[in-house]
mmCIF file of C-alpha atoms in Angstrom:
data_model
loop_
_atom_site.group_PDB
_atom_site.id
_atom_site.type_symbol
_atom_site.label_atom_id
_atom_site.label_comp_id
_atom_site.label_asym_id
_atom_site.label_seq_id
_atom_site.Cartn_x
_atom_site.Cartn_y
_atom_site.Cartn_z
ATOM 1 C CA UNK A 1 0.323 -20.502 -7.280
ATOM 2 C CA UNK A 2 1.148 -16.818 -6.919
ATOM 3 C CA UNK A 3 -0.414 -14.161 -4.719
ATOM 4 C CA UNK A 4 -0.341 -10.473 -5.640
ATOM 5 C CA UNK A 5 -0.394 -7.445 -3.362
ATOM 6 C CA UNK A 6 -1.331 -4.040 -4.715
ATOM 7 C CA UNK A 7 0.391 -1.029 -3.167
ATOM 8 C CA UNK A 8 -1.902 1.797 -2.059
ATOM 9 C CA UNK A 9 -1.649 5.184 -0.375
ATOM 10 C CA UNK A 10 -3.376 5.249 3.026
ATOM 11 C CA UNK A 11 -4.530 8.620 4.335
ATOM 12 C CA UNK A 12 -5.890 9.348 7.806
ATOM 13 C CA UNK A 13 -7.397 12.816 8.134
ATOM 14 C CA UNK A 14 -5.840 13.813 4.795
ATOM 15 C CA UNK A 15 -2.265 12.702 5.628
ATOM 16 C CA UNK A 16 -0.095 9.595 5.767
ATOM 17 C CA UNK A 17 -0.592 8.249 9.302
ATOM 18 C CA UNK A 18 2.087 8.272 11.977
ATOM 19 C CA UNK A 19 2.559 5.346 14.404
ATOM 20 C CA UNK A 20 0.615 7.348 16.986
ATOM 21 C CA UNK A 21 -2.337 7.769 14.604
ATOM 22 C CA UNK A 22 -2.573 3.986 14.269
ATOM 23 C CA UNK A 23 -2.195 3.111 17.954
ATOM 24 C CA UNK A 24 -5.979 2.626 18.529
ATOM 25 C CA UNK A 25 -5.852 -0.351 16.162
ATOM 26 C CA UNK A 26 -3.970 -2.375 18.756
ATOM 27 C CA UNK A 27 -6.443 -2.027 21.618
ATOM 28 C CA UNK A 28 -7.561 -5.590 20.822
ATOM 29 C CA UNK A 29 -5.877 -8.299 18.793
ATOM 30 C CA UNK A 30 -9.020 -9.945 17.410
ATOM 31 C CA UNK A 31 -12.002 -8.125 15.958
ATOM 32 C CA UNK A 32 -15.376 -8.945 14.446
ATOM 33 C CA UNK A 33 -16.569 -6.574 11.762
ATOM 34 C CA UNK A 34 -19.529 -6.526 9.372
ATOM 35 C CA UNK A 35 -19.656 -4.586 6.124
ATOM 36 C CA UNK A 36 -22.625 -4.938 3.743
ATOM 37 C CA UNK A 37 -23.632 -8.360 5.102
ATOM 38 C CA UNK A 38 -20.064 -9.669 4.834
ATOM 39 C CA UNK A 39 -18.709 -10.750 8.199
ATOM 40 C CA UNK A 40 -14.992 -10.421 8.942
ATOM 41 C CA UNK A 41 -12.877 -12.148 11.592
ATOM 42 C CA UNK A 42 -9.844 -9.880 11.860
ATOM 43 C CA UNK A 43 -6.467 -10.442 13.501
ATOM 44 C CA UNK A 44 -4.174 -7.437 13.821
ATOM 45 C CA UNK A 45 -0.525 -7.362 14.826
ATOM 46 C CA UNK A 46 1.984 -4.589 15.445
ATOM 47 C CA UNK A 47 5.356 -5.636 14.067
ATOM 48 C CA UNK A 48 8.755 -4.758 15.538
ATOM 49 C CA UNK A 49 9.669 -2.638 12.509
ATOM 50 C CA UNK A 50 6.737 -0.285 13.136
ATOM 51 C CA UNK A 51 4.560 -1.819 10.431
ATOM 52 C CA UNK A 52 1.162 -3.287 11.144
ATOM 53 C CA UNK A 53 -0.298 -6.509 9.785
ATOM 54 C CA UNK A 54 -3.967 -7.387 9.248
ATOM 55 C CA UNK A 55 -5.249 -10.863 8.470
ATOM 56 C CA UNK A 56 -8.957 -11.295 7.782
ATOM 57 C CA UNK A 57 -11.152 -14.319 7.168
ATOM 58 C CA UNK A 58 -14.595 -13.526 5.890
ATOM 59 C CA UNK A 59 -17.834 -14.831 4.402
ATOM 60 C CA UNK A 60 -21.560 -14.220 4.033
ATOM 61 C CA UNK A 61 -24.598 -15.960 5.507
ATOM 62 C CA UNK A 62 -26.430 -15.699 2.182
ATOM 63 C CA UNK A 63 -26.924 -17.041 -0.433
ATOM 64 C CA UNK A 64 -28.058 -20.089 1.526
ATOM 65 C CA UNK A 65 -29.287 -23.536 0.524
ATOM 66 C CA UNK A 66 -31.431 -25.772 2.752
ATOM 67 C CA UNK A 67 -29.496 -28.765 1.486
ATOM 68 C CA UNK A 68 -25.875 -29.702 0.874
ATOM 69 C CA UNK A 69 -24.465 -32.345 -1.423
ATOM 70 C CA UNK A 70 -22.461 -35.167 0.161
ATOM 71 C CA UNK A 71 -19.750 -35.970 -2.386
ATOM 72 C CA UNK A 72 -18.753 -39.180 -0.594
ATOM 73 C CA UNK A 73 -22.234 -40.730 -0.421
ATOM 74 C CA UNK A 74 -23.489 -38.805 -3.467
ATOM 75 C CA UNK A 75 -26.700 -37.720 -1.782
ATOM 76 C CA UNK A 76 -28.323 -34.446 -0.752
ATOM 77 C CA UNK A 77 -28.595 -33.793 2.982
ATOM 78 C CA UNK A 78 -30.036 -31.096 5.207
ATOM 79 C CA UNK A 79 -27.665 -28.175 5.574
ATOM 80 C CA UNK A 80 -26.159 -28.324 9.094
ATOM 81 C CA UNK A 81 -25.404 -24.601 8.940
ATOM 82 C CA UNK A 82 -28.088 -22.101 9.898
ATOM 83 C CA UNK A 83 -28.574 -18.701 8.278
ATOM 84 C CA UNK A 84 -26.991 -17.184 11.408
ATOM 85 C CA UNK A 85 -23.719 -18.969 10.701
ATOM 86 C CA UNK A 86 -21.032 -18.288 8.105
ATOM 87 C CA UNK A 87 -18.030 -20.176 6.827
ATOM 88 C CA UNK A 88 -15.112 -17.704 6.653
ATOM 89 C CA UNK A 89 -13.618 -19.301 3.559
ATOM 90 C CA UNK A 90 -12.213 -16.112 2.051
ATOM 91 C CA UNK A 91 -8.983 -14.423 3.120
ATOM 92 C CA UNK A 92 -7.302 -11.089 2.674
ATOM 93 C CA UNK A 93 -3.963 -9.835 3.972
ATOM 94 C CA UNK A 94 -2.778 -6.271 4.492
ATOM 95 C CA UNK A 95 0.475 -4.705 5.640
ATOM 96 C CA UNK A 96 1.077 -1.014 6.279
ATOM 97 C CA UNK A 97 4.716 0.050 6.090
ATOM 98 C CA UNK A 98 5.357 3.210 8.119
ATOM 99 C CA UNK A 99 8.702 3.904 6.423
ATOM 100 C CA UNK A 100 7.333 4.005 2.866
ATOM 101 C CA UNK A 101 3.788 5.115 3.795
ATOM 102 C CA UNK A 102 2.496 2.199 1.745
ATOM 103 C CA UNK A 103 -0.473 -0.091 2.343
ATOM 104 C CA UNK A 104 -0.057 -3.497 0.686
ATOM 105 C CA UNK A 105 -3.388 -5.270 0.125
ATOM 106 C CA UNK A 106 -3.845 -8.760 -1.293
ATOM 107 C CA UNK A 107 -7.331 -8.140 -2.717
ATOM 108 C CA UNK A 108 -8.105 -4.818 -4.355
ATOM 109 C CA UNK A 109 -11.854 -5.514 -4.098
ATOM 110 C CA UNK A 110 -11.500 -5.393 -0.296
ATOM 111 C CA UNK A 111 -10.238 -1.789 -0.345
ATOM 112 C CA UNK A 112 -13.643 -0.456 0.706
ATOM 113 C CA UNK A 113 -13.978 -3.005 3.523
ATOM 114 C CA UNK A 114 -10.583 -2.249 5.077
ATOM 115 C CA UNK A 115 -11.242 1.476 4.730
ATOM 116 C CA UNK A 116 -14.505 1.154 6.671
ATOM 117 C CA UNK A 117 -12.827 -0.990 9.315
ATOM 118 C CA UNK A 118 -10.007 1.516 9.826
ATOM 119 C CA UNK A 119 -12.470 4.399 9.919
ATOM 120 C CA UNK A 120 -14.464 2.652 12.646
ATOM 121 C CA UNK A 121 -11.393 1.785 14.742
ATOM 122 C CA UNK A 122 -9.587 5.109 14.389
ATOM 123 C CA UNK A 123 -12.691 7.308 14.505
ATOM 124 C CA UNK A 124 -11.134 9.458 11.795
ATOM 125 C CA UNK A 125 -11.621 10.049 8.106
ATOM 126 C CA UNK A 126 -9.823 7.380 6.054
ATOM 127 C CA UNK A 127 -9.047 7.451 2.338
ATOM 128 C CA UNK A 128 -7.185 4.806 0.330
ATOM 129 C CA UNK A 129 -5.789 6.007 -3.000
ATOM 130 C CA UNK A 130 -3.544 4.751 -5.761
ATOM 131 C CA UNK A 131 -0.043 6.150 -6.118
ATOM 132 C CA UNK A 132 0.381 8.361 -9.161
ATOM 133 C CA UNK A 133 2.809 7.077 -11.785
ATOM 134 C CA UNK A 134 1.786 9.320 -14.694
ATOM 135 C CA UNK A 135 3.701 12.607 -14.622
ATOM 136 C CA UNK A 136 1.135 14.821 -16.359
ATOM 137 C CA UNK A 137 -1.748 13.393 -14.356
ATOM 138 C CA UNK A 138 0.094 14.018 -11.082
ATOM 139 C CA UNK A 139 1.034 17.594 -12.015
ATOM 140 C CA UNK A 140 -2.541 18.341 -13.027
ATOM 141 C CA UNK A 141 -3.868 16.870 -9.773
ATOM 142 C CA UNK A 142 -1.737 18.823 -7.292
ATOM 143 C CA UNK A 143 -1.942 22.498 -6.354
ATOM 144 C CA UNK A 144 0.966 22.645 -3.924
ATOM 145 C CA UNK A 145 4.239 20.781 -3.353
ATOM 146 C CA UNK A 146 5.348 19.553 0.083
ATOM 147 C CA UNK A 147 8.250 17.191 -0.476
ATOM 148 C CA UNK A 148 10.621 15.875 -3.135
ATOM 149 C CA UNK A 149 13.051 13.040 -2.490
ATOM 150 C CA UNK A 150 15.545 11.864 -5.105
ATOM 151 C CA UNK A 151 18.058 9.040 -4.648
ATOM 152 C CA UNK A 152 20.704 8.027 -7.171
ATOM 153 C CA UNK A 153 23.636 5.653 -6.797
ATOM 154 C CA UNK A 154 26.834 5.514 -8.830
ATOM 155 C CA UNK A 155 26.793 2.848 -11.535
ATOM 156 C CA UNK A 156 27.414 2.530 -15.283
ATOM 157 C CA UNK A 157 24.234 4.463 -16.100
ATOM 158 C CA UNK A 158 24.877 7.313 -13.654
ATOM 159 C CA UNK A 159 28.675 7.608 -13.863
ATOM 160 C CA UNK A 160 28.505 10.659 -16.143
ATOM 161 C CA UNK A 161 26.490 12.535 -13.521
ATOM 162 C CA UNK A 162 23.600 13.518 -15.806
ATOM 163 C CA UNK A 163 21.212 13.540 -12.849
ATOM 164 C CA UNK A 164 23.265 16.273 -11.153
ATOM 165 C CA UNK A 165 23.492 18.404 -14.296
ATOM 166 C CA UNK A 166 19.828 19.267 -13.862
ATOM 167 C CA UNK A 167 20.887 21.533 -11.013
ATOM 168 C CA UNK A 168 22.940 24.688 -11.365
ATOM 169 C CA UNK A 169 25.738 23.282 -9.226
ATOM 170 C CA UNK A 170 28.422 21.385 -11.167
ATOM 171 C CA UNK A 171 28.660 17.614 -11.241
ATOM 172 C CA UNK A 172 31.734 17.564 -8.986
ATOM 173 C CA UNK A 173 30.051 19.121 -5.949
ATOM 174 C CA UNK A 174 32.945 18.913 -3.484
ATOM 175 C CA UNK A 175 35.955 18.366 -5.731
ATOM 176 C CA UNK A 176 35.783 14.634 -5.020
ATOM 177 C CA UNK A 177 34.070 13.413 -8.189
ATOM 178 C CA UNK A 178 30.687 11.767 -8.568
ATOM 179 C CA UNK A 179 29.417 10.579 -5.138
ATOM 180 C CA UNK A 180 28.618 6.895 -4.643
ATOM 181 C CA UNK A 181 25.115 7.894 -3.535
ATOM 182 C CA UNK A 182 23.352 11.199 -3.983
ATOM 183 C CA UNK A 183 20.225 11.960 -1.900
ATOM 184 C CA UNK A 184 18.206 15.120 -2.249
ATOM 185 C CA UNK A 185 15.286 15.622 0.130
ATOM 186 C CA UNK A 186 13.503 18.972 0.015
ATOM 187 C CA UNK A 187 10.553 19.869 2.250
ATOM 188 C CA UNK A 188 8.231 22.779 1.518
ATOM 189 C CA UNK A 189 5.395 24.516 3.364
ATOM 190 C CA UNK A 190 2.708 23.773 0.770
ATOM 191 C CA UNK A 191 4.319 25.903 -1.943
ATOM 192 C CA UNK A 192 2.328 26.502 -5.131
ATOM 193 C CA UNK A 193 3.671 24.562 -8.108
ATOM 194 C CA UNK A 194 5.510 26.674 -10.696
ATOM 195 C CA UNK A 195 6.401 26.265 -14.357
ATOM 196 C CA UNK A 196 10.050 25.818 -13.393
ATOM 197 C CA UNK A 197 9.138 23.057 -10.914
ATOM 198 C CA UNK A 198 7.148 21.270 -13.630
ATOM 199 C CA UNK A 199 10.086 21.522 -16.053
ATOM 200 C CA UNK A 200 12.656 20.175 -13.556
ATOM 201 C CA UNK A 201 10.278 17.495 -12.280
ATOM 202 C CA UNK A 202 9.656 16.156 -15.781
ATOM 203 C CA UNK A 203 13.400 16.065 -16.479
ATOM 204 C CA UNK A 204 14.053 14.065 -13.301
ATOM 205 C CA UNK A 205 11.204 11.653 -14.117
ATOM 206 C CA UNK A 206 12.782 11.130 -17.551
ATOM 207 C CA UNK A 207 16.103 10.239 -15.942
ATOM 208 C CA UNK A 208 14.349 7.894 -13.510
ATOM 209 C CA UNK A 209 12.615 6.153 -16.416
ATOM 210 C CA UNK A 210 16.053 5.644 -18.020
ATOM 211 C CA UNK A 211 17.342 4.106 -14.776
ATOM 212 C CA UNK A 212 19.655 7.052 -14.115
ATOM 213 C CA UNK A 213 18.021 7.564 -10.708
ATOM 214 C CA UNK A 214 17.162 4.890 -8.149
ATOM 215 C CA UNK A 215 14.038 6.419 -6.673
ATOM 216 C CA UNK A 216 11.900 9.523 -6.922
ATOM 217 C CA UNK A 217 9.041 10.507 -4.648
ATOM 218 C CA UNK A 218 7.065 13.734 -4.808
ATOM 219 C CA UNK A 219 4.313 14.672 -2.356
ATOM 220 C CA UNK A 220 1.776 17.399 -2.988
ATOM 221 C CA UNK A 221 -1.783 18.415 -2.094
ATOM 222 C CA UNK A 222 -4.852 18.291 -4.310
ATOM 223 C CA UNK A 223 -7.917 20.576 -4.466
ATOM 224 C CA UNK A 224 -9.359 18.940 -1.342
ATOM 225 C CA UNK A 225 -6.048 19.299 0.556
ATOM 226 C CA UNK A 226 -5.489 15.535 0.447
ATOM 227 C CA UNK A 227 -1.902 14.336 0.382
ATOM 228 C CA UNK A 228 -1.085 13.054 -3.118
ATOM 229 C CA UNK A 229 2.007 10.971 -3.899
ATOM 230 C CA UNK A 230 3.936 10.382 -7.118
ATOM 231 C CA UNK A 231 6.068 7.250 -6.976
ATOM 232 C CA UNK A 232 7.196 5.144 -9.939
ATOM 233 C CA UNK A 233 9.178 2.547 -7.997
ATOM 234 C CA UNK A 234 8.020 -0.927 -9.038
ATOM 235 C CA UNK A 235 7.550 -2.137 -5.454
ATOM 236 C CA UNK A 236 5.028 0.666 -4.845
ATOM 237 C CA UNK A 237 2.782 -0.634 -7.607
ATOM 238 C CA UNK A 238 2.468 -4.343 -6.868
ATOM 239 C CA UNK A 239 4.305 -7.228 -5.213
ATOM 240 C CA UNK A 240 3.913 -10.822 -6.408
ATOM 241 C CA UNK A 241 5.367 -14.032 -5.004
ATOM 242 C CA UNK A 242 4.682 -17.765 -4.995
ATOM 243 C CA UNK A 243 2.554 -19.237 -2.202
ATOM 244 C CA UNK A 244 0.720 -22.519 -1.692
ATOM 245 C CA UNK A 245 -2.603 -23.261 -0.056
ATOM 246 C CA UNK A 246 -3.160 -26.059 2.451
ATOM 247 C CA UNK A 247 -5.394 -29.103 1.961
ATOM 248 C CA UNK A 248 -8.446 -27.012 2.875
ATOM 249 C CA UNK A 249 -7.650 -24.403 0.243
ATOM 250 C CA UNK A 250 -6.389 -21.647 2.593
ATOM 251 C CA UNK A 251 -3.102 -19.767 2.827
ATOM 252 C CA UNK A 252 -0.987 -19.865 5.975
ATOM 253 C CA UNK A 253 -1.062 -16.221 7.168
ATOM 254 C CA UNK A 254 2.351 -16.407 8.868
ATOM 255 C CA UNK A 255 3.980 -17.631 5.668
ATOM 256 C CA UNK A 256 2.305 -14.896 3.623
ATOM 257 C CA UNK A 257 3.429 -12.227 6.095
ATOM 258 C CA UNK A 258 7.059 -13.362 6.044
ATOM 259 C CA UNK A 259 7.183 -13.632 2.250
ATOM 260 C CA UNK A 260 5.696 -10.166 1.844
ATOM 261 C CA UNK A 261 8.182 -8.637 4.285
ATOM 262 C CA UNK A 262 11.040 -10.305 2.409
ATOM 263 C CA UNK A 263 9.700 -9.100 -0.937
ATOM 264 C CA UNK A 264 9.611 -5.447 0.106
ATOM 265 C CA UNK A 265 12.918 -5.637 1.994
ATOM 266 C CA UNK A 266 11.528 -5.123 5.482
ATOM 267 C CA UNK A 267 12.626 -7.235 8.458
ATOM 268 C CA UNK A 268 10.264 -8.191 11.258
#
């Protein structure tokens, strides 16, 4: 059986949170939280790599039946559970990676619940968005540009240096040939997007789609001043791996955490 994590963009007060922004989460390790009559038993852990891990078991008190069916004796019996009790039979897992500013969530339908929980704990405005992967949609959404990061490594697809020819500088930047790894990181003070930026950005995205660049991230701001991220890396869209449930039909949270960390290349 496989389990899938969707990658999301977490914003706290309009920006990707820093470790300090998230510190209030660790005031207690275990939490009880209720959202629309769904009760959550939450365990939260701060990992050595700066990431944080959330494991939640949850359930509802209703619908409720006065009787239960005994499969062994094949008879109906009075329900031993009251309407004030729940069985937390559902699980969700979440990991926030500080380095990539990515929230990995095992159940997309719990996005609203984790948002409300974080809002309550942090006492700040919390928004959880998808990463943009469509170039035109991203360009239309942003008003200003804050950061562009491009990484390319030398291989058969990049050996001719096409990625560097986008820029006015020649391919052989230092008279030493094509570098083994080329990293461009440019930070801006909320500069308005221009036609030239759009042209260059689309060219770089085209090269990334042809595997001539290893990664491309662009951060801008939308009409509401919310941070908006373009990222087409596969691991920032979803992560899937095999996992088995125990005899009671539940995942082992420690196993899930370790497999997720391995899948995204992060060590605990």
